[in-house]
Amino acid sequence: FIGPAGPPMYALGDKIGSTIIAQNAGVPCIAWNGADVVAEYDVESGTLPEEAFQQACVVSAADASAAAEKIGLPIMIKASEGGGGKGIRMVNNMDDVANAYRQVCGEVPGSPIFIMKLSTNSRHLEVQLLADEYGNAIALNGRDCSVQRRHQKIIEEGPPVAASPEVWKKMEEAAVSLAKAVGYANAGTVEYLYSEPDEKFYFLELNPRLQVEHPVTEMITRVNLPAAQLQVAMGIPLHHIPEIRELYGKNRFEDDVSDSKSVIDFSK
């Protein structure tokens, strides 16, 4: 199988679970109904305590109304297993919360539901990750996918210029920290909401796969991501992947791989 191992795939494939993991790993998260949940992620099993997960779920229209009042309007009601424009509703009026909740439940039957604050005048930015099975993880630039229709991306741009270089560096560092916290390996994408007025970013989700828009990143970094995925799956460390070496100013190949100069310090 080419991709992350089962435990991180299971943990990060769920929007509620991944948000709990992110906030406990110190990644900034926008106000949501599970903001007070404190839980320790089990790296071996890829699970969170069941009671912590349930605490972050909205299980009724009454729960939804209570959460909306606590968070403050406007809000987004979202299905944890939704995507592609399904299982998401924006609400600006308390009278519409219960009906919107039922609509989300109907669009993605059986999915856990959560509620988050709506961030207005924001951009949708994402960081491309690549990690190996030896604990190394790097950010390969990113993309701006703010141009959307019905919550589906239409245009992908890169590199992102909405965030300042200083803020973008923090976004990359947070993404790498999250990948390391769950023992992630292979390609993935961390998505953020970026509020331009106050220059703050908030975790949305981590997609544990290679996204269709990956050629944008390839054109920026000159790293063949599907080839890198294959090499990671073969057990090759990041610092031995030729295109990663070139990206970090090293020779594509070294005569002696045991030589210290073949190793790259990705923390710098």
Short mmCIF file of C-alpha atoms in Angstrom, two decimals:
data_model
loop_
_atom_site.label_atom_id
_atom_site.label_comp_id
_atom_site.label_asym_id
_atom_site.label_seq_id
_atom_site.Cartn_x
_atom_site.Cartn_y
_atom_site.Cartn_z
CA PHE A 1 0.00 0.00 0.00
CA ILE A 2 1.34 3.42 -0.97
CA GLY A 3 0.25 5.92 1.66
CA PRO A 4 0.26 6.51 5.40
CA ALA A 5 -0.04 3.64 7.85
CA GLY A 6 -3.45 2.59 9.15
CA PRO A 7 -3.41 4.42 12.53
CA PRO A 8 -2.65 7.96 11.26
CA MET A 9 -4.90 7.39 8.23
CA TYR A 10 -7.76 6.43 10.55
CA ALA A 11 -7.13 9.33 12.93
CA LEU A 12 -6.68 12.07 10.36
CA GLY A 13 -9.35 10.93 7.92
CA ASP A 14 -11.98 12.19 10.34
CA LYS A 15 -12.46 15.97 10.64
CA ILE A 16 -13.48 15.90 14.30
CA GLY A 17 -10.68 13.57 15.36
CA SER A 18 -8.04 15.43 13.39
CA THR A 19 -9.13 18.77 14.89
CA ILE A 20 -8.88 17.35 18.42
CA ILE A 21 -5.39 16.02 17.63
CA ALA A 22 -4.36 19.33 16.05
CA GLN A 23 -5.48 21.52 18.94
CA ASN A 24 -3.77 19.22 21.45
CA ALA A 25 -0.60 19.40 19.31
CA GLY A 26 -0.62 23.21 19.57
CA VAL A 27 -1.90 23.90 16.05
CA PRO A 28 -4.21 26.98 16.02
CA CYS A 29 -7.88 26.04 15.61
CA ILE A 30 -10.88 28.32 15.13
CA ALA A 31 -13.63 28.38 17.78
CA TRP A 32 -15.72 25.20 17.57
CA ASN A 33 -17.93 23.06 19.79
CA GLY A 34 -15.01 20.78 20.77
CA ALA A 35 -12.54 23.54 21.67
CA ASP A 36 -12.46 22.44 25.33
CA VAL A 37 -11.74 18.77 24.60
CA VAL A 38 -8.38 17.60 25.93
CA ALA A 39 -7.26 14.15 24.82
CA GLU A 40 -4.11 12.17 24.23
CA TYR A 41 -3.69 10.52 20.85
CA ASP A 42 -2.61 6.86 20.90
CA VAL A 43 0.09 6.64 18.21
CA GLU A 44 0.05 2.82 18.16
CA SER A 45 -3.69 2.36 17.57
CA GLY A 46 -4.40 5.69 15.86
CA THR A 47 -7.28 6.40 18.19
CA LEU A 48 -8.50 9.01 20.62
CA PRO A 49 -10.40 8.16 23.83
CA GLU A 50 -14.00 7.45 22.78
CA GLU A 51 -15.42 9.76 25.44
CA ALA A 52 -13.29 12.64 24.13
CA PHE A 53 -14.50 12.06 20.56
CA GLN A 54 -18.15 11.89 21.63
CA GLN A 55 -17.71 15.06 23.66
CA ALA A 56 -16.83 16.88 20.43
CA CYS A 57 -19.88 15.62 18.51
CA VAL A 58 -23.17 17.48 18.10
CA VAL A 59 -25.84 14.79 18.43
CA SER A 60 -29.14 16.69 18.22
CA ALA A 61 -30.75 19.89 16.99
CA ALA A 62 -30.88 21.08 20.60
CA ASP A 63 -27.13 20.45 20.95
CA ALA A 64 -26.58 22.39 17.72
CA SER A 65 -28.51 25.40 19.03
CA ALA A 66 -26.60 25.35 22.32
CA ALA A 67 -23.25 25.13 20.52
CA ALA A 68 -24.23 27.95 18.16
CA GLU A 69 -25.06 30.20 21.09
CA LYS A 70 -21.76 29.41 22.79
CA ILE A 71 -19.63 29.90 19.66
CA GLY A 72 -21.57 32.89 18.33
CA LEU A 73 -23.01 33.45 14.87
CA PRO A 74 -22.23 33.10 12.02
CA ILE A 75 -21.35 29.39 12.12
CA MET A 76 -20.71 26.43 9.85
CA ILE A 77 -22.44 23.13 10.60
CA LYS A 78 -20.34 20.33 9.12
CA ALA A 79 -20.44 16.57 8.73
CA SER A 80 -17.17 15.00 9.83
CA GLU A 81 -17.30 12.57 6.91
CA GLY A 82 -18.52 15.16 4.39
CA GLY A 83 -16.56 16.74 1.56
CA GLY A 84 -16.84 18.02 -1.98
CA GLY A 85 -19.51 20.53 -0.96
CA LYS A 86 -21.73 17.98 0.80
CA GLY A 87 -22.56 18.02 4.50
CA ILE A 88 -21.92 21.70 5.16
CA ARG A 89 -24.25 24.61 5.95
CA MET A 90 -23.63 28.24 6.82
CA VAL A 91 -26.00 29.71 9.41
CA ASN A 92 -26.50 33.39 10.21
CA ASN A 93 -29.72 33.16 12.22
CA MET A 94 -30.44 31.13 15.36
CA ASP A 95 -33.89 30.22 13.98
CA ASP A 96 -32.19 28.34 11.11
CA VAL A 97 -29.77 26.26 13.20
CA ALA A 98 -32.03 23.25 13.83
CA ASN A 99 -33.12 22.97 10.19
CA ALA A 100 -29.55 23.33 8.90
CA TYR A 101 -28.42 20.63 11.33
CA ARG A 102 -31.04 18.22 9.98
CA GLN A 103 -30.04 19.01 6.39
CA VAL A 104 -26.38 18.19 7.12
CA CYS A 105 -27.41 14.93 8.82
CA GLY A 106 -29.49 14.02 5.77
CA GLU A 107 -26.72 14.73 3.27
CA VAL A 108 -24.16 12.51 4.99
CA PRO A 109 -26.18 9.86 6.86
CA GLY A 110 -24.49 8.42 9.93
CA SER A 111 -21.68 10.97 9.99
CA PRO A 112 -20.74 12.69 13.26
CA ILE A 113 -21.57 16.41 13.16
CA PHE A 114 -19.62 19.38 14.52
CA ILE A 115 -19.97 23.16 14.48
CA MET A 116 -17.30 25.77 13.93
CA LYS A 117 -17.19 29.55 13.79
CA LEU A 118 -17.48 31.02 10.30
CA SER A 119 -14.37 32.99 9.40
CA THR A 120 -15.34 35.82 7.06
CA ASN A 121 -12.98 37.49 4.57
CA SER A 122 -10.69 34.48 4.80
CA ARG A 123 -8.62 32.49 2.36
CA HIS A 124 -8.29 28.74 2.02
CA LEU A 125 -4.57 27.92 2.09
CA GLU A 126 -2.95 24.50 2.20
CA VAL A 127 0.51 23.15 2.98
CA GLN A 128 1.89 20.17 1.05
CA LEU A 129 3.53 17.61 3.34
CA LEU A 130 5.91 14.77 2.69
CA ALA A 131 7.07 12.48 5.49
CA ASP A 132 8.97 9.21 5.79
CA GLU A 133 8.74 6.29 8.22
CA TYR A 134 11.81 7.47 10.15
CA GLY A 135 10.16 10.51 11.73
CA ASN A 136 11.21 13.06 9.11
CA ALA A 137 8.55 15.44 7.75
CA ILE A 138 8.89 18.47 5.49
CA ALA A 139 6.65 21.13 3.96
CA LEU A 140 6.87 21.42 0.18
CA ASN A 141 5.44 24.91 -0.18
CA GLY A 142 1.67 25.10 -0.64
CA ARG A 143 -1.35 26.34 -2.56
CA ASP A 144 -4.11 28.95 -2.39
CA CYS A 145 -7.46 27.35 -3.22
CA SER A 146 -9.70 30.25 -2.22
CA VAL A 147 -11.51 30.49 -5.57
CA GLN A 148 -14.40 28.09 -5.02
CA ARG A 149 -18.00 27.49 -6.08
CA ARG A 150 -20.43 25.70 -3.80
CA HIS A 151 -17.58 24.82 -1.43
CA GLN A 152 -15.62 23.09 -4.21
CA LYS A 153 -12.22 24.30 -5.39
CA ILE A 154 -12.06 25.73 -8.91
CA ILE A 155 -8.64 27.40 -9.13
CA GLU A 156 -5.44 26.37 -7.36
CA GLU A 157 -2.64 28.91 -7.19
CA GLY A 158 0.87 28.70 -5.87
CA PRO A 159 2.94 29.72 -4.13
CA PRO A 160 0.46 31.38 -1.71
CA VAL A 161 1.05 35.12 -1.40
CA ALA A 162 -1.89 36.08 0.84
CA ALA A 163 0.07 35.26 4.00
CA SER A 164 3.33 37.04 4.76
CA PRO A 165 6.52 34.92 4.61
CA GLU A 166 6.69 35.00 8.42
CA VAL A 167 3.12 33.73 8.85
CA TRP A 168 3.51 31.15 6.08
CA LYS A 169 6.59 29.76 7.81
CA LYS A 170 4.51 29.28 10.99
CA MET A 171 1.82 27.51 8.96
CA GLU A 172 4.41 25.13 7.51
CA GLU A 173 5.94 24.49 10.93
CA ALA A 174 2.51 23.74 12.45
CA ALA A 175 1.75 21.31 9.63
CA VAL A 176 5.05 19.49 10.12
CA SER A 177 4.48 19.32 13.89
CA LEU A 178 1.07 17.74 13.35
CA ALA A 179 2.51 15.14 10.96
CA LYS A 180 5.19 14.21 13.47
CA ALA A 181 2.69 14.08 16.34
CA VAL A 182 0.74 11.27 14.67
CA GLY A 183 3.68 9.42 13.09
CA TYR A 184 2.54 10.33 9.58
CA ALA A 185 4.37 8.97 6.53
CA ASN A 186 3.98 9.67 2.79
CA ALA A 187 2.26 12.65 1.12
CA GLY A 188 -0.49 14.69 2.75
CA THR A 189 -2.04 18.14 2.80
CA VAL A 190 -2.83 20.33 5.79
CA GLU A 191 -5.61 22.81 5.03
CA TYR A 192 -6.05 26.12 6.84
CA LEU A 193 -8.38 29.06 6.95
CA TYR A 194 -6.32 32.23 6.79
CA SER A 195 -7.85 35.47 8.09
CA GLU A 196 -6.22 38.31 6.17
CA PRO A 197 -7.41 41.20 8.41
CA ASP A 198 -5.70 39.86 11.56
CA GLU A 199 -3.10 37.59 9.86
CA LYS A 200 -4.19 34.49 11.78
CA PHE A 201 -4.55 30.94 10.53
CA TYR A 202 -6.76 28.10 11.71
CA PHE A 203 -6.55 24.36 11.11
CA LEU A 204 -9.25 22.86 8.89
CA GLU A 205 -8.16 19.29 8.18
CA LEU A 206 -5.33 17.04 7.09
CA ASN A 207 -6.00 15.09 3.90
CA PRO A 208 -4.01 11.84 4.23
CA ARG A 209 -3.41 11.43 0.51
CA LEU A 210 -2.09 13.10 -2.61
CA GLN A 211 -4.60 15.64 -3.92
CA VAL A 212 -5.46 16.17 -7.57
CA GLU A 213 -3.96 19.67 -7.44
CA HIS A 214 -0.47 18.39 -6.61
CA PRO A 215 0.99 19.47 -10.02
CA VAL A 216 0.87 23.09 -8.78
CA THR A 217 3.34 22.16 -6.05
CA GLU A 218 5.44 20.11 -8.46
CA MET A 219 5.86 23.11 -10.76
CA ILE A 220 7.09 25.19 -7.80
CA THR A 221 9.40 22.70 -6.10
CA ARG A 222 10.38 20.46 -9.06
CA VAL A 223 9.63 17.47 -6.82
CA ASN A 224 7.76 14.61 -8.50
CA LEU A 225 5.30 13.81 -5.72
CA PRO A 226 3.98 10.43 -6.99
CA ALA A 227 7.61 9.31 -7.45
CA ALA A 228 8.43 10.54 -3.95
CA GLN A 229 5.46 8.57 -2.61
CA LEU A 230 6.81 5.42 -4.22
CA GLN A 231 10.26 6.00 -2.76
CA VAL A 232 8.88 6.62 0.74
CA ALA A 233 6.79 3.44 0.43
CA MET A 234 10.01 1.58 -0.50
CA GLY A 235 11.51 2.68 2.83
CA ILE A 236 13.83 5.33 1.39
CA PRO A 237 14.42 8.23 3.81
CA LEU A 238 13.62 11.74 2.61
CA HIS A 239 17.29 12.75 2.57
CA HIS A 240 18.02 10.02 -0.01
CA ILE A 241 15.29 11.08 -2.46
CA PRO A 242 17.18 12.88 -5.29
CA GLU A 243 14.67 15.68 -5.90
CA ILE A 244 14.38 16.42 -2.18
CA ARG A 245 18.18 16.58 -2.01
CA GLU A 246 18.24 19.08 -4.87
CA LEU A 247 15.54 21.16 -3.18
CA TYR A 248 17.79 21.46 -0.11
CA GLY A 249 20.87 22.39 -2.15
CA LYS A 250 22.53 18.96 -2.09
CA ASN A 251 23.83 16.74 -4.87
CA ARG A 252 21.21 14.38 -6.26
CA PHE A 253 23.43 11.43 -5.34
CA GLU A 254 26.41 10.83 -3.07
CA ASP A 255 29.11 8.23 -3.68
CA ASP A 256 28.96 7.15 -0.05
CA VAL A 257 25.48 7.25 1.52
CA SER A 258 26.99 6.56 4.94
CA ASP A 259 28.88 9.85 4.71
CA SER A 260 27.51 12.52 7.06
CA LYS A 261 27.15 15.01 4.19
CA SER A 262 24.45 12.81 2.63
CA VAL A 263 22.18 13.55 5.62
CA ILE A 264 19.96 16.66 5.64
CA ASP A 265 18.88 18.44 8.82
CA PHE A 266 15.24 19.19 7.98
CA SER A 267 14.73 21.10 11.23
CA LYS A 268 16.76 24.06 9.96
#
